[in-house]
Coordinates of C-alpha atoms in Angstrom, one line a residue:
M1 CA 17.5 10.6 15.6
A2 CA 16.6 12.7 18.5
F3 CA 14.1 15.5 18.0
H4 CA 15.2 18.4 20.0
G5 CA 13.3 18.5 23.3
S6 CA 11.7 15.0 23.0
P7 CA 12.2 13.1 26.3
F8 CA 14.1 9.8 26.3
E9 CA 15.4 7.5 28.9
A10 CA 18.6 5.8 27.6
E11 CA 22.3 6.0 27.5
T12 CA 23.9 8.2 24.9
V13 CA 27.2 7.7 23.0
N14 CA 28.5 10.7 21.0
E15 CA 25.2 12.5 21.8
R16 CA 23.1 9.7 20.2
I17 CA 20.8 7.2 21.9
E18 CA 22.4 3.8 22.3
G19 CA 21.4 0.5 23.9
E20 CA 18.1 -0.2 25.6
G21 CA 15.8 2.7 26.2
K22 CA 12.6 4.6 26.0
Y23 CA 11.8 7.5 23.6
T24 CA 8.7 9.6 23.7
F25 CA 7.5 11.2 20.5
P26 CA 6.2 14.8 20.5
D27 CA 2.6 13.4 19.9
G28 CA 2.8 11.2 23.0
N29 CA 3.5 7.9 21.3
V30 CA 6.3 5.9 23.0
Y31 CA 9.0 3.6 21.7
V32 CA 10.6 1.1 24.1
G33 CA 13.4 -1.0 22.8
Q34 CA 16.9 -1.1 21.4
F35 CA 18.8 1.8 19.8
K36 CA 22.0 2.0 17.8
D37 CA 23.6 5.2 16.7
G38 CA 20.5 7.2 17.5
Q39 CA 18.1 5.0 15.5
F40 CA 15.7 2.2 16.4
H41 CA 17.8 -0.9 15.9
G42 CA 17.0 -4.4 17.2
R43 CA 13.8 -5.4 19.0
G44 CA 11.4 -2.6 19.9
V45 CA 7.7 -1.6 20.3
I46 CA 5.9 1.7 19.5
Y47 CA 3.0 2.1 21.9
F48 CA 0.4 4.5 20.3
R49 CA -1.8 6.8 22.4
N50 CA -4.9 5.2 20.9
G51 CA -4.0 1.8 22.4
G52 CA -2.4 0.2 19.3
K53 CA 1.1 -1.0 19.2
L54 CA 3.8 -1.8 16.6
D55 CA 6.1 -4.7 17.7
A56 CA 9.0 -4.8 15.3
E57 CA 12.5 -5.9 14.6
W58 CA 14.3 -2.7 13.5
A59 CA 17.4 -2.2 11.3
N60 CA 18.9 1.3 11.2
G61 CA 15.5 3.0 11.9
V62 CA 13.4 0.8 9.5
A63 CA 11.0 -1.9 10.7
V64 CA 12.0 -5.0 8.8
K65 CA 9.7 -7.5 10.6
E66 CA 6.6 -6.1 12.2
N67 CA 3.3 -6.9 13.8
F68 CA 0.7 -4.2 14.4
T69 CA -2.0 -4.8 17.1
F70 CA -5.0 -2.5 17.3
A71 CA -6.3 -1.3 20.6
D72 CA -9.1 -4.0 20.7
G73 CA -6.5 -6.8 20.3
L74 CA -7.0 -7.4 16.6
S75 CA -3.6 -8.2 15.1
Y76 CA -2.9 -7.0 11.5
E77 CA -1.8 -9.8 9.1
E78 CA -0.4 -8.4 5.8
Q79 CA -0.4 -11.8 4.0
Q80 CA -3.5 -13.6 5.5
W81 CA -5.8 -10.7 6.5
D82 CA -9.2 -12.2 7.0
Y83 CA -10.9 -9.4 9.0
C84 CA -13.8 -7.5 7.5
T85 CA -13.7 -9.3 4.1
E86 CA -16.6 -10.1 1.7
D87 CA -16.9 -13.5 3.4
D88 CA -17.0 -12.2 7.0
R89 CA -18.1 -8.7 7.8
R90 CA -18.2 -9.1 11.6
F91 CA -16.4 -6.6 13.8
F92 CA -13.4 -8.1 15.7
S93 CA -15.2 -8.0 19.1
E94 CA -18.1 -9.9 17.5
R95 CA -15.6 -12.5 16.3
V96 CA -14.1 -12.9 19.7
H97 CA -17.2 -12.6 21.9
G98 CA -19.9 -13.5 19.5
F99 CA -23.3 -11.8 19.2
L100 CA -25.1 -10.9 22.3
P101 CA -28.8 -11.8 22.2
G102 CA -31.0 -8.8 22.0
E103 CA -28.1 -6.4 21.4
P104 CA -27.6 -4.5 18.2
Q105 CA -24.8 -5.8 16.0
L106 CA -22.3 -4.1 13.7
S107 CA -22.2 -0.7 15.4
N108 CA -18.9 1.2 15.3
D109 CA -20.1 3.7 17.9
P110 CA -20.2 2.1 21.4
K111 CA -22.4 5.0 22.7
G112 CA -25.0 4.3 19.9
K113 CA -26.1 6.6 17.2
P114 CA -25.9 10.3 18.2
T115 CA -29.0 12.4 18.4
V116 CA -28.9 15.5 16.2
P117 CA -31.3 18.3 17.4
I118 CA -34.0 19.5 15.0
M119 CA -33.0 22.4 12.8
T120 CA -29.3 21.7 13.0
N121 CA -26.9 20.1 10.5
D122 CA -24.9 17.0 11.3
A123 CA -21.2 17.5 10.4
G124 CA -20.1 13.9 11.4
Y125 CA -18.2 14.6 14.6
C126 CA -20.5 17.5 15.8
Y127 CA -23.4 19.5 14.6
Y128 CA -23.8 23.1 13.4
A129 CA -26.6 25.1 15.0
K130 CA -27.7 27.9 12.7
E131 CA -29.5 29.5 15.7
D132 CA -26.3 30.5 17.5
G133 CA -23.8 29.9 14.6
L134 CA -21.7 27.5 16.6
L135 CA -20.4 23.9 16.4
H136 CA -21.7 21.7 19.2
N137 CA -20.7 18.2 20.4
F138 CA -23.5 15.6 20.5
D139 CA -23.9 16.2 24.3
G140 CA -25.0 19.8 23.5
G141 CA -21.8 21.5 24.6
V142 CA -20.2 24.2 22.5
L143 CA -17.1 23.0 20.6
R144 CA -16.1 26.2 18.9
Q145 CA -16.9 28.9 16.3
P146 CA -16.8 27.4 12.8
S147 CA -14.5 28.9 10.2
A148 CA -16.1 30.7 7.2
G149 CA -15.2 27.7 5.1
E150 CA -17.1 25.4 7.4
V151 CA -20.2 27.6 7.4
Q152 CA -20.1 27.7 3.6
W153 CA -19.7 23.9 3.4
V154 CA -22.7 23.4 5.7
S155 CA -24.7 25.9 3.6
D156 CA -23.7 24.1 0.3
N157 CA -24.4 20.6 1.6
F158 CA -27.5 20.9 3.7

């Protein structure tokens, strides 16, 4: 199972990870748990860089019983998922902590709505300034030079 050069902390048998250990994926996610013949096998957790985690029982590299928990603590339930349904549209934090008086509700951006300068085009994660031909973050900093395709997309859509 080992990707060449990916770090791990575990015993090896016949050049395969075996027993209890820790494996770091090339993208920075980390698995901590049991291995057998170089595969996840037994109890183990993948910790994702974004704060989520997959706690699972593994059989020959396949999660056979699993529970995913998002970074905010929301636990995914495949059979009885009741989060963000037609009956209850609240965000998880609002379900846990309630609504705060005088505070805006149902915002998925903790910093609030970004301000887009006049005469620029909002690209979702940044804005395009025709004046200098560059992509900027919402704090005004330069992100990068857009590709020709991105400039064409902005021209076609705004």
